[in-house]
Tab-separated table of C-alpha atoms in Angstrom:
chain	number	residue	atom	x	y	z
A	1	UNK	CA	8.083	-61.715	-19.200
A	2	UNK	CA	9.093	-65.893	-18.611
A	3	UNK	CA	6.194	-68.375	-18.748
A	4	UNK	CA	6.223	-71.306	-16.593
A	5	UNK	CA	4.635	-75.042	-17.264
A	6	UNK	CA	3.395	-76.320	-13.830
A	7	UNK	CA	4.034	-80.406	-13.742
A	8	UNK	CA	1.472	-82.552	-12.469
A	9	UNK	CA	2.291	-81.570	-8.921
A	10	UNK	CA	1.873	-77.909	-9.572
A	11	UNK	CA	5.712	-77.192	-9.557
A	12	UNK	CA	7.400	-74.789	-12.159
A	13	UNK	CA	8.846	-77.278	-14.744
A	14	UNK	CA	9.790	-75.561	-18.036
A	15	UNK	CA	10.176	-71.931	-18.636
A	16	UNK	CA	9.320	-70.303	-21.952
A	17	UNK	CA	10.295	-66.775	-22.993
A	18	UNK	CA	10.496	-67.428	-26.602
A	19	UNK	CA	7.251	-66.048	-27.903
A	20	UNK	CA	6.721	-63.237	-30.096
A	21	UNK	CA	3.153	-61.654	-28.149
A	22	UNK	CA	1.792	-62.534	-24.924
A	23	UNK	CA	-2.007	-61.487	-23.624
A	24	UNK	CA	-2.262	-62.157	-19.946
A	25	UNK	CA	-5.964	-61.302	-18.611
A	26	UNK	CA	-6.361	-61.968	-14.510
A	27	UNK	CA	-10.325	-61.374	-13.286
A	28	UNK	CA	-11.394	-60.285	-9.929
A	29	UNK	CA	-14.696	-62.862	-10.650
A	30	UNK	CA	-13.830	-66.257	-12.330
A	31	UNK	CA	-11.437	-67.353	-14.843
A	32	UNK	CA	-8.866	-65.219	-16.609
A	33	UNK	CA	-7.434	-65.634	-20.071
A	34	UNK	CA	-4.544	-65.688	-21.833
A	35	UNK	CA	-3.351	-65.639	-25.569
A	36	UNK	CA	0.517	-66.636	-26.567
A	37	UNK	CA	1.614	-66.749	-30.208
A	38	UNK	CA	5.180	-68.361	-30.877
A	39	UNK	CA	6.739	-69.844	-34.150
A	40	UNK	CA	4.882	-72.976	-34.971
A	41	UNK	CA	7.392	-75.949	-33.722
A	42	UNK	CA	7.014	-79.412	-32.070
A	43	UNK	CA	8.618	-78.544	-29.180
A	44	UNK	CA	6.489	-75.385	-28.812
A	45	UNK	CA	3.082	-78.031	-29.418
A	46	UNK	CA	4.804	-79.987	-26.630
A	47	UNK	CA	5.368	-77.306	-24.325
A	48	UNK	CA	1.842	-76.109	-24.787
A	49	UNK	CA	-0.153	-79.114	-24.889
A	50	UNK	CA	-4.110	-79.020	-24.488
A	51	UNK	CA	-4.505	-79.444	-20.926
A	52	UNK	CA	-1.095	-78.077	-19.820
A	53	UNK	CA	-1.311	-75.865	-16.794
A	54	UNK	CA	0.968	-72.473	-16.946
A	55	UNK	CA	1.868	-69.624	-14.713
A	56	UNK	CA	3.565	-66.476	-15.156
A	57	UNK	CA	6.672	-64.683	-13.291
A	58	UNK	CA	4.774	-63.081	-10.389
A	59	UNK	CA	1.464	-64.258	-10.610
A	60	UNK	CA	-0.749	-66.690	-8.653
A	61	UNK	CA	-2.916	-67.566	-11.191
A	62	UNK	CA	-3.112	-70.930	-12.845
A	63	UNK	CA	-4.300	-70.775	-16.958
A	64	UNK	CA	-4.885	-74.283	-18.436
A	65	UNK	CA	-3.822	-74.477	-22.311
A	66	UNK	CA	-7.456	-74.967	-24.112
A	67	UNK	CA	-7.067	-74.177	-27.806
A	68	UNK	CA	-4.234	-74.402	-30.359
A	69	UNK	CA	-4.462	-72.291	-33.619
A	70	UNK	CA	-2.301	-72.837	-36.516
A	71	UNK	CA	-1.331	-70.350	-38.574
A	72	UNK	CA	0.673	-70.138	-41.962
A	73	UNK	CA	1.473	-67.364	-44.125
A	74	UNK	CA	4.438	-66.369	-46.714
A	75	UNK	CA	6.675	-65.142	-44.141
A	76	UNK	CA	6.069	-67.389	-41.068
A	77	UNK	CA	4.115	-70.438	-39.177
A	78	UNK	CA	2.718	-69.466	-35.827
A	79	UNK	CA	1.137	-71.409	-33.119
A	80	UNK	CA	-1.607	-69.373	-31.065
A	81	UNK	CA	-2.397	-70.755	-27.670
A	82	UNK	CA	-5.514	-69.647	-25.723
A	83	UNK	CA	-6.565	-70.687	-22.445
A	84	UNK	CA	-8.240	-69.681	-19.371
A	85	UNK	CA	-7.628	-69.548	-15.691
A	86	UNK	CA	-8.289	-72.888	-13.238
A	87	UNK	CA	-11.622	-71.479	-11.969
A	88	UNK	CA	-12.707	-72.890	-15.273
A	89	UNK	CA	-13.716	-75.989	-13.515
A	90	UNK	CA	-16.589	-74.376	-11.948
A	91	UNK	CA	-17.829	-75.029	-15.301
A	92	UNK	CA	-18.033	-78.263	-14.695
A	93	UNK	CA	-19.381	-78.945	-11.325
A	94	UNK	CA	-23.125	-78.695	-10.458
A	95	UNK	CA	-24.651	-77.607	-6.840
A	96	UNK	CA	-27.895	-79.207	-5.897
A	97	UNK	CA	-29.448	-79.753	-2.664
A	98	UNK	CA	-28.445	-83.351	-2.992
A	99	UNK	CA	-27.732	-86.066	-5.601
A	100	UNK	CA	-31.290	-87.287	-5.684
A	101	UNK	CA	-34.937	-86.403	-7.121
A	102	UNK	CA	-36.415	-82.935	-6.948
A	103	UNK	CA	-39.219	-83.896	-5.428
A	104	UNK	CA	-40.056	-85.639	-2.296
A	105	UNK	CA	-42.657	-88.154	-1.570
A	106	UNK	CA	-45.358	-85.715	-1.210
A	107	UNK	CA	-44.571	-83.527	-4.363
A	108	UNK	CA	-43.071	-80.843	-2.436
A	109	UNK	CA	-39.524	-79.542	-4.588
A	110	UNK	CA	-36.177	-80.493	-2.520
A	111	UNK	CA	-34.545	-77.124	-1.931
A	112	UNK	CA	-31.368	-76.116	0.021
A	113	UNK	CA	-32.426	-73.303	1.805
A	114	UNK	CA	-29.911	-71.367	4.379
A	115	UNK	CA	-29.282	-68.207	5.923
A	116	UNK	CA	-25.777	-66.462	5.516
A	117	UNK	CA	-23.749	-63.410	4.523
A	118	UNK	CA	-22.692	-63.517	0.443
A	119	UNK	CA	-19.034	-64.898	1.144
A	120	UNK	CA	-20.423	-67.802	3.426
A	121	UNK	CA	-22.839	-68.729	0.663
A	122	UNK	CA	-20.646	-69.064	-1.702
A	123	UNK	CA	-18.057	-71.040	0.355
A	124	UNK	CA	-20.593	-73.233	1.352
A	125	UNK	CA	-21.639	-73.852	-2.268
A	126	UNK	CA	-18.656	-74.592	-3.380
A	127	UNK	CA	-18.039	-77.124	-0.755
A	128	UNK	CA	-21.511	-78.640	-1.628
A	129	UNK	CA	-20.740	-78.913	-5.474
A	130	UNK	CA	-17.300	-80.351	-4.528
A	131	UNK	CA	-18.897	-83.503	-2.765
A	132	UNK	CA	-22.059	-83.776	-4.471
A	133	UNK	CA	-20.598	-86.909	-5.755
A	134	UNK	CA	-17.317	-88.999	-5.154
A	135	UNK	CA	-15.740	-87.728	-8.084
A	136	UNK	CA	-16.689	-83.875	-7.669
A	137	UNK	CA	-13.720	-82.972	-5.633
A	138	UNK	CA	-11.184	-80.773	-7.612
A	139	UNK	CA	-7.581	-81.779	-7.203
A	140	UNK	CA	-5.157	-79.824	-4.790
A	141	UNK	CA	-8.319	-77.342	-3.701
A	142	UNK	CA	-7.232	-77.204	-0.357
A	143	UNK	CA	-10.158	-77.371	2.862
A	144	UNK	CA	-11.979	-74.305	2.089
A	145	UNK	CA	-12.103	-72.020	5.149
A	146	UNK	CA	-14.010	-69.079	6.133
A	147	UNK	CA	-11.725	-65.860	5.709
A	148	UNK	CA	-13.049	-63.118	3.681
A	149	UNK	CA	-10.296	-61.105	2.080
A	150	UNK	CA	-10.464	-57.477	2.116
A	151	UNK	CA	-11.431	-54.283	4.195
A	152	UNK	CA	-14.528	-53.359	2.736
A	153	UNK	CA	-17.649	-54.341	5.152
A	154	UNK	CA	-19.922	-57.234	3.626
A	155	UNK	CA	-23.513	-56.727	3.640
A	156	UNK	CA	-25.925	-58.748	5.823
A	157	UNK	CA	-26.281	-62.099	5.833
A	158	UNK	CA	-29.587	-63.039	3.408
A	159	UNK	CA	-31.676	-66.411	2.968
A	160	UNK	CA	-30.774	-68.340	-0.259
A	161	UNK	CA	-32.880	-71.056	-2.037
A	162	UNK	CA	-30.427	-73.418	-3.710
A	163	UNK	CA	-31.372	-75.658	-6.833
A	164	UNK	CA	-29.309	-77.701	-9.492
A	165	UNK	CA	-27.540	-75.028	-11.291
A	166	UNK	CA	-24.124	-74.620	-12.679
A	167	UNK	CA	-21.467	-73.851	-10.272
A	168	UNK	CA	-20.096	-70.890	-12.180
A	169	UNK	CA	-23.565	-69.007	-12.736
A	170	UNK	CA	-24.501	-69.909	-8.972
A	171	UNK	CA	-21.306	-68.433	-7.227
A	172	UNK	CA	-21.328	-65.216	-10.055
A	173	UNK	CA	-24.860	-64.763	-9.291
A	174	UNK	CA	-24.199	-64.175	-5.717
A	175	UNK	CA	-21.078	-62.440	-6.014
A	176	UNK	CA	-22.820	-59.802	-8.375
A	177	UNK	CA	-25.440	-59.116	-5.926
A	178	UNK	CA	-23.047	-58.996	-2.803
A	179	UNK	CA	-20.230	-57.221	-5.035
A	180	UNK	CA	-17.455	-59.760	-4.037
A	181	UNK	CA	-14.662	-61.248	-6.062
A	182	UNK	CA	-13.607	-65.193	-5.928
A	183	UNK	CA	-10.765	-67.143	-7.340
A	184	UNK	CA	-8.312	-69.568	-7.193
A	185	UNK	CA	-4.748	-69.269	-6.392
A	186	UNK	CA	-1.419	-70.847	-6.110
A	187	UNK	CA	0.544	-69.653	-3.676
A	188	UNK	CA	3.606	-71.536	-3.747
A	189	UNK	CA	5.485	-74.064	-5.622
A	190	UNK	CA	3.583	-77.014	-4.142
A	191	UNK	CA	0.554	-79.242	-4.934
A	192	UNK	CA	-1.935	-76.849	-3.466
A	193	UNK	CA	-4.630	-74.755	-4.412
A	194	UNK	CA	-6.672	-72.305	-2.605
A	195	UNK	CA	-10.152	-71.096	-3.006
A	196	UNK	CA	-10.650	-67.260	-2.121
A	197	UNK	CA	-13.625	-64.638	-1.434
A	198	UNK	CA	-12.989	-60.874	-1.325
A	199	UNK	CA	-14.675	-57.917	-0.645
A	200	UNK	CA	-11.560	-55.929	-1.787
A	201	UNK	CA	-9.583	-53.501	0.051
A	202	UNK	CA	-10.723	-49.608	0.204
A	203	UNK	CA	-7.909	-47.520	-1.248
A	204	UNK	CA	-10.019	-44.206	-2.051
A	205	UNK	CA	-9.038	-41.058	-0.567
A	206	UNK	CA	-12.118	-41.515	1.738
A	207	UNK	CA	-10.166	-43.621	3.669
A	208	UNK	CA	-6.715	-43.391	5.950
A	209	UNK	CA	-5.601	-46.606	6.789
A	210	UNK	CA	-3.666	-47.564	3.535
A	211	UNK	CA	-2.205	-45.297	0.774
A	212	UNK	CA	-4.896	-43.984	-2.056
A	213	UNK	CA	-4.818	-45.236	-5.658
A	214	UNK	CA	-5.873	-42.348	-7.983
A	215	UNK	CA	-5.676	-42.829	-11.460
A	216	UNK	CA	-6.375	-39.880	-13.981
A	217	UNK	CA	-4.704	-38.270	-16.669
A	218	UNK	CA	-3.930	-35.040	-14.952
A	219	UNK	CA	-1.894	-37.150	-12.494
A	220	UNK	CA	0.204	-38.517	-15.977
A	221	UNK	CA	-0.461	-42.156	-14.602
A	222	UNK	CA	-3.024	-42.955	-17.442
A	223	UNK	CA	-2.738	-42.856	-21.280
A	224	UNK	CA	-4.976	-44.357	-23.940
A	225	UNK	CA	-8.038	-43.738	-21.519
A	226	UNK	CA	-11.188	-45.496	-22.881
A	227	UNK	CA	-14.486	-45.351	-21.259
A	228	UNK	CA	-18.126	-46.630	-21.559
A	229	UNK	CA	-21.228	-45.465	-19.829
A	230	UNK	CA	-24.267	-46.948	-20.265
A	231	UNK	CA	-27.660	-47.133	-18.755
A	232	UNK	CA	-29.462	-49.048	-21.669
A	233	UNK	CA	-30.423	-52.070	-19.448
A	234	UNK	CA	-30.627	-50.753	-16.514
A	235	UNK	CA	-33.744	-50.849	-13.928
A	236	UNK	CA	-34.714	-49.382	-10.623
A	237	UNK	CA	-38.070	-50.972	-9.568
A	238	UNK	CA	-38.513	-54.974	-9.863
A	239	UNK	CA	-42.253	-56.394	-9.911
A	240	UNK	CA	-42.134	-59.446	-8.163
A	241	UNK	CA	-45.234	-61.807	-8.853
A	242	UNK	CA	-45.443	-64.892	-7.058
A	243	UNK	CA	-48.129	-67.721	-6.067
A	244	UNK	CA	-49.857	-65.871	-3.109
A	245	UNK	CA	-48.735	-62.081	-3.845
A	246	UNK	CA	-46.678	-59.434	-5.542
A	247	UNK	CA	-44.646	-57.258	-4.480
A	248	UNK	CA	-42.602	-54.123	-5.483
A	249	UNK	CA	-38.971	-53.852	-4.733
A	250	UNK	CA	-37.010	-50.788	-5.447
A	251	UNK	CA	-33.184	-50.377	-5.716
A	252	UNK	CA	-31.748	-49.693	-2.181
A	253	UNK	CA	-29.902	-46.544	-3.965
A	254	UNK	CA	-32.834	-45.250	-5.508
A	255	UNK	CA	-35.924	-43.386	-4.253
A	256	UNK	CA	-38.914	-45.537	-3.965
A	257	UNK	CA	-41.446	-43.058	-5.539
A	258	UNK	CA	-39.267	-42.768	-8.535
A	259	UNK	CA	-41.770	-41.954	-11.638
A	260	UNK	CA	-42.253	-40.912	-15.182
A	261	UNK	CA	-39.603	-41.746	-17.262
A	262	UNK	CA	-37.272	-42.110	-14.602
A	263	UNK	CA	-38.796	-45.053	-13.370
A	264	UNK	CA	-37.326	-48.604	-15.321
A	265	UNK	CA	-39.502	-51.632	-14.250
A	266	UNK	CA	-38.704	-55.071	-14.896
A	267	UNK	CA	-40.851	-58.296	-13.964
A	268	UNK	CA	-39.718	-61.194	-11.912
A	269	UNK	CA	-41.721	-64.462	-11.837
A	270	UNK	CA	-40.861	-66.099	-8.579
A	271	UNK	CA	-43.663	-68.866	-8.672
A	272	UNK	CA	-41.030	-71.101	-7.221
A	273	UNK	CA	-40.848	-69.544	-3.753
A	274	UNK	CA	-41.138	-72.308	-1.256
A	275	UNK	CA	-45.169	-73.141	-0.858
A	276	UNK	CA	-44.595	-73.639	2.787
A	277	UNK	CA	-43.146	-69.921	3.287
A	278	UNK	CA	-46.698	-68.607	4.573
A	279	UNK	CA	-48.249	-65.424	3.232
A	280	UNK	CA	-47.012	-62.418	5.059
A	281	UNK	CA	-43.625	-61.299	6.377
A	282	UNK	CA	-41.426	-64.440	5.519
A	283	UNK	CA	-42.841	-64.173	2.016
A	284	UNK	CA	-42.246	-60.858	1.256
A	285	UNK	CA	-38.801	-61.269	2.431
A	286	UNK	CA	-38.544	-64.108	-0.174
A	287	UNK	CA	-40.087	-61.787	-2.820
A	288	UNK	CA	-37.665	-59.089	-1.898
A	289	UNK	CA	-34.538	-61.028	-2.155
A	290	UNK	CA	-35.676	-62.446	-5.620
A	291	UNK	CA	-36.456	-59.023	-6.527
A	292	UNK	CA	-33.071	-57.491	-5.514
A	293	UNK	CA	-31.141	-60.222	-7.210
A	294	UNK	CA	-32.717	-59.412	-10.671
A	295	UNK	CA	-31.881	-55.542	-10.006
A	296	UNK	CA	-28.447	-56.665	-9.235
A	297	UNK	CA	-28.245	-57.722	-13.165
A	298	UNK	CA	-29.335	-54.664	-14.281
A	299	UNK	CA	-27.020	-51.935	-13.092
A	300	UNK	CA	-26.258	-48.969	-15.408
A	301	UNK	CA	-22.621	-49.656	-16.891
A	302	UNK	CA	-19.440	-47.879	-16.519
A	303	UNK	CA	-16.438	-49.402	-17.918
A	304	UNK	CA	-13.104	-47.880	-17.905
A	305	UNK	CA	-9.672	-48.654	-19.272
A	306	UNK	CA	-6.474	-47.153	-19.666
A	307	UNK	CA	-3.065	-48.125	-19.702
A	308	UNK	CA	-0.652	-47.275	-16.839
A	309	UNK	CA	1.912	-45.633	-17.817
A	310	UNK	CA	5.788	-46.895	-17.474
A	311	UNK	CA	7.028	-44.610	-14.712
A	312	UNK	CA	3.486	-44.881	-12.924
A	313	UNK	CA	3.721	-44.834	-8.843
A	314	UNK	CA	1.168	-47.714	-8.666
A	315	UNK	CA	2.369	-51.026	-9.026
A	316	UNK	CA	-0.003	-54.020	-9.413
A	317	UNK	CA	0.139	-56.649	-6.830
A	318	UNK	CA	1.973	-54.119	-4.299
A	319	UNK	CA	-0.285	-51.110	-4.411
A	320	UNK	CA	-3.364	-52.445	-5.521
A	321	UNK	CA	-4.991	-55.875	-6.331
A	322	UNK	CA	-8.339	-57.487	-7.744
A	323	UNK	CA	-11.327	-56.109	-6.220
A	324	UNK	CA	-10.175	-53.425	-4.385
A	325	UNK	CA	-11.571	-49.927	-4.539
A	326	UNK	CA	-9.919	-47.028	-5.836
A	327	UNK	CA	-10.242	-43.758	-7.614
A	328	UNK	CA	-10.187	-42.466	-11.205
A	329	UNK	CA	-10.756	-38.676	-11.561
A	330	UNK	CA	-12.195	-37.641	-14.743
A	331	UNK	CA	-11.628	-34.266	-16.412
A	332	UNK	CA	-14.699	-32.690	-15.065
A	333	UNK	CA	-13.381	-33.010	-11.063
A	334	UNK	CA	-15.468	-35.944	-10.641
A	335	UNK	CA	-14.494	-38.519	-8.128
A	336	UNK	CA	-15.414	-42.328	-9.593
A	337	UNK	CA	-14.973	-44.811	-7.035
A	338	UNK	CA	-14.116	-47.658	-9.518
A	339	UNK	CA	-13.670	-51.617	-8.470
A	340	UNK	CA	-10.629	-53.217	-10.446
A	341	UNK	CA	-12.053	-55.998	-12.242
A	342	UNK	CA	-9.452	-56.962	-14.656
A	343	UNK	CA	-5.821	-56.616	-14.507
A	344	UNK	CA	-4.064	-57.204	-18.564
A	345	UNK	CA	-0.309	-57.643	-19.164
A	346	UNK	CA	0.486	-57.652	-23.062
A	347	UNK	CA	4.298	-58.285	-24.168
A	348	UNK	CA	4.757	-57.699	-27.788
A	349	UNK	CA	7.489	-56.199	-29.999
A	350	UNK	CA	6.291	-52.975	-28.609
A	351	UNK	CA	7.852	-53.992	-24.849
A	352	UNK	CA	5.776	-54.570	-21.622
A	353	UNK	CA	2.201	-53.009	-20.962
A	354	UNK	CA	0.305	-53.523	-17.884
A	355	UNK	CA	-3.451	-51.715	-17.227
A	356	UNK	CA	-6.573	-52.234	-15.029
A	357	UNK	CA	-10.304	-52.534	-16.286
A	358	UNK	CA	-12.375	-50.738	-13.439
A	359	UNK	CA	-15.999	-50.986	-13.233
A	360	UNK	CA	-18.554	-48.519	-11.890
A	361	UNK	CA	-19.008	-48.623	-8.152
A	362	UNK	CA	-19.995	-45.270	-7.343
A	363	UNK	CA	-19.505	-41.633	-8.461
A	364	UNK	CA	-19.042	-38.482	-6.376
A	365	UNK	CA	-20.291	-35.719	-8.577
A	366	UNK	CA	-18.885	-32.246	-8.232
A	367	UNK	CA	-21.387	-30.149	-6.019
A	368	UNK	CA	-22.520	-32.866	-4.231
A	369	UNK	CA	-21.660	-34.122	-0.435
A	370	UNK	CA	-19.725	-37.252	-2.153
A	371	UNK	CA	-17.341	-35.388	-3.836
A	372	UNK	CA	-15.977	-33.589	-0.529
A	373	UNK	CA	-13.058	-35.563	1.082
A	374	UNK	CA	-14.702	-37.799	3.908
A	375	UNK	CA	-11.604	-37.532	6.191
A	376	UNK	CA	-11.973	-33.766	6.558
A	377	UNK	CA	-13.358	-32.666	9.945
A	378	UNK	CA	-15.833	-29.850	10.054
A	379	UNK	CA	-13.559	-27.853	12.355
A	380	UNK	CA	-10.865	-28.004	10.060
A	381	UNK	CA	-12.787	-26.410	6.906
A	382	UNK	CA	-13.006	-22.622	6.211
A	383	UNK	CA	-16.046	-20.636	7.135
A	384	UNK	CA	-16.871	-19.441	3.589
A	385	UNK	CA	-16.318	-23.282	2.442
A	386	UNK	CA	-18.863	-24.537	5.151
A	387	UNK	CA	-21.229	-22.087	4.599
A	388	UNK	CA	-21.308	-23.286	1.080
A	389	UNK	CA	-22.039	-26.932	2.376
A	390	UNK	CA	-25.603	-25.751	3.812
A	391	UNK	CA	-27.261	-26.243	0.587
A	392	UNK	CA	-25.632	-29.130	-0.774
A	393	UNK	CA	-27.733	-32.034	-1.967
C-alpha cells in the first residue's frame, strides 16, 4: 500500500512503500491517525519530517507527521512515525461570539445565540472560528457550503449559546448530540481542502434504496470479532438547575416514568443561561436543551470490531463509508444497527487487513417489532405469523 507525501500545494510529491508496517485509521468524527515503522535512515527522516503532510492510495484523508521515535536493538534501527489527520487544526482554533470582552457595558455576558440544525450550527461555528482573527483562516480550506451529505434524516433545529471554547470540543459536542460526522477531505491533486458534515447513509435491511450491508460471523464476512457492551456511565434522566427554576429532562428514547434502580440521574448546573430569557416556555426550552446535551454524553456503550475477511463482498469506500448505518447480526439473531465510526487499515508482514469499528445506534431485539423487516407489507405476511405480531412489544 503506497504512501504519498504531499508538497506545499497538496500535490503528490514522493511515493514510499519501503516500510515494515503501517496502521492507518480514518474516523467519522475528527482526526484519524497513523503509525508507520521503517528502517531509520536519513532519507526516511527527510521524507517523514515533522509537519509533512501525507495521504495513501485510495484515501481522501490528509495526515500530518507529528512524532518521530528512534528504536535501536541488536537487530536493526527503526524509525517510528506517528501523526494525526489534518482535522487536528481545530484544536488550534477558538470559537467565540467575537474577539472582545466577555461582558458588555451593562455587565451582561456576551454570547452568540442562534437557531439552526446541528449541521448548520457546525458549519456556522467553523466559519466563525476560522475568521475570528485575520490569521485564523486555514490554508487551502474552501468556502464552507451548506450541503450535508448522507440520507439519514437530520433532527429538527435547536438553539445554541456559544461561548469561548475550543473549536474541536464545540463541534464534537454538537456532532455527538445530533449523531453527525465531520471531517476535512482532499479530493484531487490540487491545493484544496473541503470541510464536510454528514448524517451517513442508511444501509440496513430496513430500506430498499441502496444495497444493504450486513456483517456477521454467520455470513462469514467477519473474523476476530470483539464486542464491548457497557452501561456503566449511562444516564436516562437529567435534573437541570437554572437561576430561575429547575427542570427534569428524560432521554427521548426512555420512559418518562422510569423509576427504581432503572432510574439513573445526572445533575446539570445551568446558571449561565441568559438572564434575559424570561421564566416560562423559552427558559424551559433552554434548560431542556442543556439536559439533552448532557444526556448525550452518558449513552450506553456498544463498541464492535471485527476484521473483514479478504473475500468479503463489502469494500470500504465503495459499499460503505464512515458514518453509514449498517447491520451487525449476532449469534442470537439480534440485529444491531451500528454506525461506522472508524476504518482501520493494517499492512505488515502478514499482509493487508482492513476492518471497520462500529458504534451502537439501535438494537432490534428478537421478539419485538424492530426485529421484523420494515420493508415487509402486512398483506404479504402469512396469517399464522401475523397473528404472532398482535402481542409484540
